[in-house]
Amino acid sequence: YFTSDYDVYKLYMDGFYNHNYDGDVVRLKVATTGSYTQQSSGYSYASYGWTSEAETNNEDNTDHTYSRISGHQGQTATSTGCLELTIFDPMGSNVKNFIAHSVTNEGDITDNIITMSSVTWDSTTAITGLFIYFGSSTITCRKIRLYGIKN
C-alpha cells in the first residue's frame, strides 16, 4: 500500500509468467479507498516495443478499462519476464502518472520483447494499491519488491 511518507514508488517484478495462455500482456489497475476498490476506467497509455527479431510495435489507448504495462509473455517458467514500474505521487491530488519498463519472452527465450510504457490514470483521487494481472490467466512471479523514495 502507499503512504504520504514517500513521493515516488518503484515496483520490481522478477520472473513472472502466465499459467494458461502464451502471449498475454501484464495489465495494471489502481485501487482507491480503504477497501481497495478497483478502478475500471480513465486509463490512458502508450507503449512502444522492440523484439529480438528486429520488429517494432507501438500501441496507445485513451479512456481504457486498464493500462498495458508489458509486452507479450510466454507461459513457462523458463521464459520469464521482468518489470520495473515507477509510480509518481500516488497519494497526491494530481492526475496519476506511471512509467513501466519490461522485458518479456513470447513463447521461448529467443523472442525477447523490450517494452516501454507511459500510463496515466485520469483522476485526482489518492491511490491505495495496485492490481497487476494478466487478462486471461494466473500470474506467477518469483519476486515482487516495492520501494518508497522520499523527496
mmCIF file of N, CA and C in Angstrom, residues 44-151:
data_model
loop_
_atom_site.group_PDB
_atom_site.id
_atom_site.type_symbol
_atom_site.label_atom_id
_atom_site.label_comp_id
_atom_site.label_asym_id
_atom_site.label_seq_id
_atom_site.Cartn_x
_atom_site.Cartn_y
_atom_site.Cartn_z
ATOM 1 N N SER A 44 -5.133 5.857 -19.618
ATOM 2 C CA SER A 44 -4.553 6.141 -20.929
ATOM 3 C C SER A 44 -3.129 5.607 -20.913
ATOM 4 N N TYR A 45 -2.714 5.015 -22.009
ATOM 5 C CA TYR A 45 -1.353 4.511 -22.057
ATOM 6 C C TYR A 45 -0.813 4.546 -23.477
ATOM 7 N N ALA A 46 0.496 4.583 -23.568
ATOM 8 C CA ALA A 46 1.210 4.466 -24.830
ATOM 9 C C ALA A 46 2.359 3.508 -24.589
ATOM 10 N N SER A 47 2.503 2.520 -25.457
ATOM 11 C CA SER A 47 3.564 1.529 -25.332
ATOM 12 C C SER A 47 4.334 1.456 -26.634
ATOM 13 N N TYR A 48 5.622 1.230 -26.514
ATOM 14 C CA TYR A 48 6.472 1.023 -27.679
ATOM 15 C C TYR A 48 7.361 -0.161 -27.382
ATOM 16 N N GLY A 49 7.428 -1.112 -28.281
ATOM 17 C CA GLY A 49 8.200 -2.320 -28.029
ATOM 18 C C GLY A 49 9.148 -2.650 -29.156
ATOM 19 N N TRP A 50 10.223 -3.340 -28.791
ATOM 20 C CA TRP A 50 11.221 -3.834 -29.738
ATOM 21 C C TRP A 50 11.392 -5.311 -29.482
ATOM 22 N N THR A 51 11.555 -6.112 -30.516
ATOM 23 C CA THR A 51 11.779 -7.544 -30.338
ATOM 24 C C THR A 51 13.188 -7.907 -30.783
ATOM 25 N N SER A 52 13.639 -9.088 -30.359
ATOM 26 C CA SER A 52 14.950 -9.575 -30.765
ATOM 27 C C SER A 52 14.977 -9.942 -32.243
ATOM 28 N N GLU A 53 13.814 -9.981 -32.876
ATOM 29 C CA GLU A 53 13.719 -10.252 -34.315
ATOM 30 C C GLU A 53 13.622 -8.959 -35.113
ATOM 31 N N ALA A 54 14.035 -7.835 -34.512
ATOM 32 C CA ALA A 54 14.111 -6.517 -35.149
ATOM 33 C C ALA A 54 12.752 -5.983 -35.583
ATOM 34 N N GLU A 55 11.696 -6.354 -34.880
ATOM 35 C CA GLU A 55 10.367 -5.816 -35.141
ATOM 36 C C GLU A 55 10.070 -4.728 -34.107
ATOM 37 N N THR A 56 9.277 -3.760 -34.496
ATOM 38 C CA THR A 56 8.825 -2.748 -33.543
ATOM 39 C C THR A 56 7.303 -2.716 -33.556
ATOM 40 N N ASN A 57 6.746 -2.253 -32.440
ATOM 41 C CA ASN A 57 5.301 -2.190 -32.326
ATOM 42 C C ASN A 57 4.950 -1.069 -31.359
ATOM 43 N N ASN A 58 3.978 -0.269 -31.708
ATOM 44 C CA ASN A 58 3.502 0.728 -30.754
ATOM 45 C C ASN A 58 1.989 0.611 -30.617
ATOM 46 N N GLU A 59 1.508 1.019 -29.464
ATOM 47 C CA GLU A 59 0.083 0.929 -29.165
ATOM 48 C C GLU A 59 -0.263 2.070 -28.232
ATOM 49 N N ASP A 60 -1.422 2.662 -28.439
ATOM 50 C CA ASP A 60 -1.895 3.664 -27.488
ATOM 51 C C ASP A 60 -3.399 3.524 -27.337
ATOM 52 N N ASN A 61 -3.867 3.983 -26.197
ATOM 53 C CA ASN A 61 -5.280 3.865 -25.899
ATOM 54 C C ASN A 61 -5.646 4.948 -24.890
ATOM 55 N N THR A 62 -6.790 5.557 -25.057
ATOM 56 C CA THR A 62 -7.255 6.557 -24.098
ATOM 57 C C THR A 62 -8.584 6.113 -23.505
ATOM 58 N N ASP A 63 -8.830 6.522 -22.270
ATOM 59 C CA ASP A 63 -10.036 6.191 -21.520
ATOM 60 C C ASP A 63 -10.356 4.695 -21.607
ATOM 61 N N HIS A 64 -9.368 3.899 -21.269
ATOM 62 C CA HIS A 64 -9.497 2.444 -21.334
ATOM 63 C C HIS A 64 -9.831 1.886 -19.950
ATOM 64 N N THR A 65 -10.181 0.599 -19.877
ATOM 65 C CA THR A 65 -10.559 -0.028 -18.614
ATOM 66 C C THR A 65 -9.360 -0.556 -17.823
ATOM 67 N N TYR A 66 -8.163 -0.540 -18.404
ATOM 68 C CA TYR A 66 -6.922 -0.937 -17.742
ATOM 69 C C TYR A 66 -5.761 -0.313 -18.494
ATOM 70 N N SER A 67 -4.561 -0.443 -17.968
ATOM 71 C CA SER A 67 -3.358 0.004 -18.661
ATOM 72 C C SER A 67 -2.467 -1.190 -18.952
ATOM 73 N N ARG A 68 -1.945 -1.230 -20.137
ATOM 74 C CA ARG A 68 -0.986 -2.268 -20.530
ATOM 75 C C ARG A 68 0.403 -1.816 -20.094
ATOM 76 N N ILE A 69 1.119 -2.711 -19.379
ATOM 77 C CA ILE A 69 2.445 -2.305 -18.893
ATOM 78 C C ILE A 69 3.551 -3.281 -19.285
ATOM 79 N N SER A 70 3.288 -4.202 -20.230
ATOM 80 C CA SER A 70 4.348 -5.096 -20.693
ATOM 81 C C SER A 70 4.059 -5.552 -22.113
ATOM 82 N N GLY A 71 5.052 -6.213 -22.695
ATOM 83 C CA GLY A 71 4.859 -6.899 -23.961
ATOM 84 C C GLY A 71 4.239 -8.260 -23.713
ATOM 85 N N HIS A 72 4.089 -9.046 -24.772
ATOM 86 C CA HIS A 72 3.509 -10.387 -24.659
ATOM 87 C C HIS A 72 4.449 -11.307 -23.891
ATOM 88 N N GLN A 73 3.877 -12.158 -23.031
ATOM 89 C CA GLN A 73 4.671 -13.033 -22.175
ATOM 90 C C GLN A 73 4.292 -14.488 -22.379
ATOM 91 N N GLY A 74 5.285 -15.354 -22.352
ATOM 92 C CA GLY A 74 5.078 -16.789 -22.500
ATOM 93 C C GLY A 74 4.523 -17.431 -21.244
ATOM 94 N N GLN A 75 4.320 -18.757 -21.325
ATOM 95 C CA GLN A 75 3.655 -19.456 -20.230
ATOM 96 C C GLN A 75 4.523 -20.504 -19.550
ATOM 97 N N THR A 76 5.826 -20.402 -19.632
ATOM 98 C CA THR A 76 6.672 -21.378 -18.954
ATOM 99 C C THR A 76 7.639 -20.681 -18.009
ATOM 100 N N ALA A 77 8.063 -21.413 -16.994
ATOM 101 C CA ALA A 77 8.995 -20.865 -16.005
ATOM 102 C C ALA A 77 10.387 -20.646 -16.589
ATOM 103 N N THR A 78 10.657 -21.208 -17.775
ATOM 104 C CA THR A 78 11.959 -20.998 -18.406
ATOM 105 C C THR A 78 11.987 -19.763 -19.297
ATOM 106 N N SER A 79 10.853 -19.132 -19.508
ATOM 107 C CA SER A 79 10.814 -17.911 -20.324
ATOM 108 C C SER A 79 10.086 -16.813 -19.550
ATOM 109 N N THR A 80 10.688 -16.383 -18.465
ATOM 110 C CA THR A 80 10.043 -15.407 -17.587
ATOM 111 C C THR A 80 10.370 -13.980 -17.993
ATOM 112 N N GLY A 81 9.532 -13.058 -17.518
ATOM 113 C CA GLY A 81 9.731 -11.647 -17.792
ATOM 114 C C GLY A 81 10.109 -10.891 -16.523
ATOM 115 N N CYS A 82 10.522 -9.643 -16.706
ATOM 116 C CA CYS A 82 10.796 -8.766 -15.568
ATOM 117 C C CYS A 82 10.225 -7.386 -15.882
ATOM 118 N N LEU A 83 9.902 -6.647 -14.831
ATOM 119 C CA LEU A 83 9.205 -5.377 -14.990
ATOM 120 C C LEU A 83 9.660 -4.403 -13.920
ATOM 121 N N GLU A 84 9.835 -3.153 -14.312
ATOM 122 C CA GLU A 84 10.082 -2.054 -13.376
ATOM 123 C C GLU A 84 8.997 -1.011 -13.588
ATOM 124 N N LEU A 85 8.301 -0.645 -12.530
ATOM 125 C CA LEU A 85 7.209 0.319 -12.603
ATOM 126 C C LEU A 85 7.510 1.464 -11.647
ATOM 127 N N THR A 86 7.463 2.688 -12.144
ATOM 128 C CA THR A 86 7.634 3.878 -11.318
ATOM 129 C C THR A 86 6.277 4.539 -11.145
ATOM 130 N N ILE A 87 5.908 4.819 -9.898
ATOM 131 C CA ILE A 87 4.625 5.424 -9.569
ATOM 132 C C ILE A 87 4.906 6.794 -8.958
ATOM 133 N N PHE A 88 4.391 7.833 -9.564
ATOM 134 C CA PHE A 88 4.658 9.198 -9.130
ATOM 135 C C PHE A 88 3.511 9.740 -8.289
ATOM 136 N N ASP A 89 3.799 10.150 -7.059
ATOM 137 C CA ASP A 89 2.872 10.842 -6.163
ATOM 138 C C ASP A 89 1.506 10.158 -6.051
ATOM 139 N N PRO A 90 1.472 8.884 -5.646
ATOM 140 C CA PRO A 90 0.184 8.171 -5.605
ATOM 141 C C PRO A 90 -0.810 8.738 -4.603
ATOM 142 N N MET A 91 -0.330 9.407 -3.546
ATOM 143 C CA MET A 91 -1.237 9.951 -2.536
ATOM 144 C C MET A 91 -1.612 11.407 -2.808
ATOM 145 N N GLY A 92 -1.028 11.999 -3.845
ATOM 146 C CA GLY A 92 -1.262 13.405 -4.147
ATOM 147 C C GLY A 92 -2.624 13.664 -4.776
ATOM 148 N N SER A 93 -2.894 14.931 -5.019
ATOM 149 C CA SER A 93 -4.188 15.330 -5.583
ATOM 150 C C SER A 93 -4.080 15.685 -7.067
ATOM 151 N N ASN A 94 -3.037 15.198 -7.733
ATOM 152 C CA ASN A 94 -2.872 15.407 -9.171
ATOM 153 C C ASN A 94 -3.241 14.143 -9.933
ATOM 154 N N VAL A 95 -3.361 14.258 -11.258
ATOM 155 C CA VAL A 95 -3.561 13.093 -12.111
ATOM 156 C C VAL A 95 -2.373 12.160 -11.899
ATOM 157 N N LYS A 96 -2.605 10.838 -11.858
ATOM 158 C CA LYS A 96 -1.562 9.866 -11.539
ATOM 159 C C LYS A 96 -0.801 9.436 -12.787
ATOM 160 N N ASN A 97 0.537 9.404 -12.687
ATOM 161 C CA ASN A 97 1.390 9.019 -13.806
ATOM 162 C C ASN A 97 2.303 7.871 -13.403
ATOM 163 N N PHE A 98 2.567 6.990 -14.372
ATOM 164 C CA PHE A 98 3.420 5.824 -14.178
ATOM 165 C C PHE A 98 4.337 5.682 -15.390
ATOM 166 N N ILE A 99 5.488 5.084 -15.192
ATOM 167 C CA ILE A 99 6.357 4.679 -16.293
ATOM 168 C C ILE A 99 6.707 3.219 -16.065
ATOM 169 N N ALA A 100 6.571 2.392 -17.102
ATOM 170 C CA ALA A 100 6.880 0.969 -16.987
ATOM 171 C C ALA A 100 7.923 0.582 -18.029
ATOM 172 N N HIS A 101 8.874 -0.227 -17.607
ATOM 173 C CA HIS A 101 9.872 -0.831 -18.490
ATOM 174 C C HIS A 101 9.788 -2.337 -18.272
ATOM 175 N N SER A 102 9.748 -3.104 -19.340
ATOM 176 C CA SER A 102 9.665 -4.555 -19.159
ATOM 177 C C SER A 102 10.468 -5.274 -20.230
ATOM 178 N N VAL A 103 10.883 -6.481 -19.886
ATOM 179 C CA VAL A 103 11.457 -7.434 -20.832
ATOM 180 C C VAL A 103 10.638 -8.699 -20.690
ATOM 181 N N THR A 104 10.049 -9.156 -21.784
ATOM 182 C CA THR A 104 9.222 -10.356 -21.756
ATOM 183 C C THR A 104 9.680 -11.305 -22.858
ATOM 184 N N ASN A 105 9.212 -12.533 -22.791
ATOM 185 C CA ASN A 105 9.580 -13.570 -23.754
ATOM 186 C C ASN A 105 8.321 -14.270 -24.222
ATOM 187 N N GLU A 106 7.997 -14.104 -25.486
ATOM 188 C CA GLU A 106 6.776 -14.718 -26.004
ATOM 189 C C GLU A 106 7.093 -16.115 -26.526
ATOM 190 N N GLY A 107 6.691 -17.122 -25.763
ATOM 191 C CA GLY A 107 6.827 -18.499 -26.208
ATOM 192 C C GLY A 107 8.143 -19.152 -25.884
ATOM 193 N N ASP A 108 9.249 -18.525 -26.209
ATOM 194 C CA ASP A 108 10.537 -19.119 -25.906
ATOM 195 C C ASP A 108 11.546 -18.006 -25.639
ATOM 196 N N ILE A 109 12.717 -18.380 -25.184
ATOM 197 C CA ILE A 109 13.690 -17.370 -24.770
ATOM 198 C C ILE A 109 14.386 -16.689 -25.938
ATOM 199 N N THR A 110 14.116 -17.098 -27.180
ATOM 200 C CA THR A 110 14.761 -16.460 -28.324
ATOM 201 C C THR A 110 13.950 -15.288 -28.860
ATOM 202 N N ASP A 111 12.733 -15.096 -28.389
ATOM 203 C CA ASP A 111 11.887 -13.999 -28.866
ATOM 204 C C ASP A 111 11.668 -13.006 -27.729
ATOM 205 N N ASN A 112 12.676 -12.214 -27.435
ATOM 206 C CA ASN A 112 12.600 -11.230 -26.353
ATOM 207 C C ASN A 112 11.876 -9.980 -26.824
ATOM 208 N N ILE A 113 11.092 -9.393 -25.930
ATOM 209 C CA ILE A 113 10.366 -8.159 -26.236
ATOM 210 C C ILE A 113 10.702 -7.139 -25.151
ATOM 211 N N ILE A 114 11.225 -6.000 -25.550
ATOM 212 C CA ILE A 114 11.502 -4.903 -24.626
ATOM 213 C C ILE A 114 10.410 -3.867 -24.840
ATOM 214 N N THR A 115 9.719 -3.484 -23.771
ATOM 215 C CA THR A 115 8.601 -2.557 -23.874
ATOM 216 C C THR A 115 8.786 -1.392 -22.910
ATOM 217 N N MET A 116 8.515 -0.201 -23.393
ATOM 218 C CA MET A 116 8.445 0.989 -22.546
ATOM 219 C C MET A 116 7.018 1.512 -22.629
ATOM 220 N N SER A 117 6.420 1.819 -21.489
ATOM 221 C CA SER A 117 5.034 2.285 -21.459
ATOM 222 C C SER A 117 4.920 3.511 -20.570
ATOM 223 N N SER A 118 4.086 4.435 -20.992
ATOM 224 C CA SER A 118 3.699 5.544 -20.122
ATOM 225 C C SER A 118 2.214 5.397 -19.852
ATOM 226 N N VAL A 119 1.838 5.622 -18.598
ATOM 227 C CA VAL A 119 0.463 5.377 -18.169
ATOM 228 C C VAL A 119 -0.039 6.599 -17.402
ATOM 229 N N THR A 120 -1.279 6.959 -17.622
ATOM 230 C CA THR A 120 -1.935 7.998 -16.835
ATOM 231 C C THR A 120 -3.287 7.469 -16.380
ATOM 232 N N TRP A 121 -3.575 7.662 -15.096
ATOM 233 C CA TRP A 121 -4.927 7.416 -14.602
ATOM 234 C C TRP A 121 -5.528 8.784 -14.355
ATOM 235 N N ASP A 122 -6.560 9.118 -15.084
ATOM 236 C CA ASP A 122 -7.122 10.464 -15.111
ATOM 237 C C ASP A 122 -8.045 10.703 -13.922
ATOM 238 N N SER A 123 -7.437 10.800 -12.738
ATOM 239 C CA SER A 123 -8.189 11.076 -11.524
ATOM 240 C C SER A 123 -7.270 11.747 -10.516
ATOM 241 N N THR A 124 -7.838 12.566 -9.669
ATOM 242 C CA THR A 124 -7.057 13.209 -8.608
ATOM 243 C C THR A 124 -7.228 12.481 -7.276
ATOM 244 N N THR A 125 -7.903 11.335 -7.287
ATOM 245 C CA THR A 125 -8.110 10.532 -6.091
ATOM 246 C C THR A 125 -6.818 9.820 -5.703
ATOM 247 N N ALA A 126 -6.524 9.748 -4.423
ATOM 248 C CA ALA A 126 -5.328 9.054 -3.942
ATOM 249 C C ALA A 126 -5.416 7.556 -4.263
ATOM 250 N N ILE A 127 -4.278 6.986 -4.600
ATOM 251 C CA ILE A 127 -4.187 5.556 -4.882
ATOM 252 C C ILE A 127 -3.753 4.839 -3.609
ATOM 253 N N THR A 128 -4.453 3.764 -3.262
ATOM 254 C CA THR A 128 -4.095 2.991 -2.073
ATOM 255 C C THR A 128 -3.451 1.648 -2.413
ATOM 256 N N GLY A 129 -3.501 1.240 -3.653
ATOM 257 C CA GLY A 129 -2.905 -0.028 -4.044
ATOM 258 C C GLY A 129 -2.953 -0.227 -5.543
ATOM 259 N N LEU A 130 -2.380 -1.341 -5.997
ATOM 260 C CA LEU A 130 -2.335 -1.683 -7.419
ATOM 261 C C LEU A 130 -2.855 -3.095 -7.634
ATOM 262 N N PHE A 131 -3.493 -3.324 -8.774
ATOM 263 C CA PHE A 131 -3.839 -4.655 -9.242
ATOM 264 C C PHE A 131 -3.001 -4.897 -10.486
ATOM 265 N N ILE A 132 -2.148 -5.905 -10.452
ATOM 266 C CA ILE A 132 -1.301 -6.255 -11.587
ATOM 267 C C ILE A 132 -1.671 -7.683 -11.963
ATOM 268 N N TYR A 133 -2.036 -7.887 -13.232
ATOM 269 C CA TYR A 133 -2.612 -9.177 -13.616
ATOM 270 C C TYR A 133 -2.486 -9.408 -15.111
ATOM 271 N N PHE A 134 -2.679 -10.651 -15.529
ATOM 272 C CA PHE A 134 -2.851 -10.998 -16.938
ATOM 273 C C PHE A 134 -4.341 -11.036 -17.229
ATOM 274 N N GLY A 135 -4.726 -10.727 -18.448
ATOM 275 C CA GLY A 135 -6.132 -10.688 -18.802
ATOM 276 C C GLY A 135 -6.814 -12.040 -18.813
ATOM 277 N N SER A 136 -6.064 -13.112 -19.078
ATOM 278 C CA SER A 136 -6.735 -14.399 -19.270
ATOM 279 C C SER A 136 -6.112 -15.552 -18.490
ATOM 280 N N SER A 137 -5.227 -15.293 -17.564
ATOM 281 C CA SER A 137 -4.658 -16.399 -16.806
ATOM 282 C C SER A 137 -4.066 -15.912 -15.491
ATOM 283 N N THR A 138 -3.577 -16.848 -14.706
ATOM 284 C CA THR A 138 -2.985 -16.556 -13.414
ATOM 285 C C THR A 138 -1.542 -16.096 -13.599
ATOM 286 N N ILE A 139 -1.150 -15.076 -12.873
ATOM 287 C CA ILE A 139 0.222 -14.598 -12.936
ATOM 288 C C ILE A 139 1.038 -15.293 -11.846
ATOM 289 N N THR A 140 2.214 -15.738 -12.210
ATOM 290 C CA THR A 140 3.164 -16.291 -11.257
ATOM 291 C C THR A 140 4.399 -15.407 -11.307
ATOM 292 N N CYS A 141 4.932 -15.092 -10.145
ATOM 293 C CA CYS A 141 6.090 -14.199 -10.089
ATOM 294 C C CYS A 141 7.053 -14.697 -9.018
ATOM 295 N N ARG A 142 8.320 -14.755 -9.379
ATOM 296 C CA ARG A 142 9.334 -15.225 -8.437
ATOM 297 C C ARG A 142 9.502 -14.253 -7.279
ATOM 298 N N LYS A 143 9.547 -12.948 -7.572
ATOM 299 C CA LYS A 143 9.768 -11.969 -6.514
ATOM 300 C C LYS A 143 9.171 -10.627 -6.919
ATOM 301 N N ILE A 144 8.500 -9.976 -5.964
ATOM 302 C CA ILE A 144 7.954 -8.627 -6.164
ATOM 303 C C ILE A 144 8.487 -7.760 -5.023
ATOM 304 N N ARG A 145 9.011 -6.571 -5.381
ATOM 305 C CA ARG A 145 9.536 -5.652 -4.378
ATOM 306 C C ARG A 145 8.951 -4.268 -4.621
ATOM 307 N N LEU A 146 8.640 -3.561 -3.537
ATOM 308 C CA LEU A 146 8.132 -2.189 -3.605
ATOM 309 C C LEU A 146 8.977 -1.325 -2.711
ATOM 310 N N TYR A 147 9.526 -0.234 -3.271
ATOM 311 C CA TYR A 147 10.356 0.700 -2.525
ATOM 312 C C TYR A 147 9.758 2.096 -2.606
ATOM 313 N N GLY A 148 9.822 2.834 -1.506
ATOM 314 C CA GLY A 148 9.391 4.229 -1.481
ATOM 315 C C GLY A 148 10.607 5.132 -1.542
ATOM 316 N N ILE A 149 10.482 6.257 -2.250
ATOM 317 C CA ILE A 149 11.568 7.233 -2.383
ATOM 318 C C ILE A 149 11.065 8.566 -1.865
ATOM 319 N N LYS A 150 11.776 9.140 -0.900
ATOM 320 C CA LYS A 150 11.398 10.449 -0.355
ATOM 321 C C LYS A 150 11.985 11.548 -1.222
ATOM 322 N N ASN A 151 11.276 12.663 -1.265
ATOM 323 C CA ASN A 151 11.802 13.848 -1.963
ATOM 324 C C ASN A 151 12.737 14.608 -1.070
#
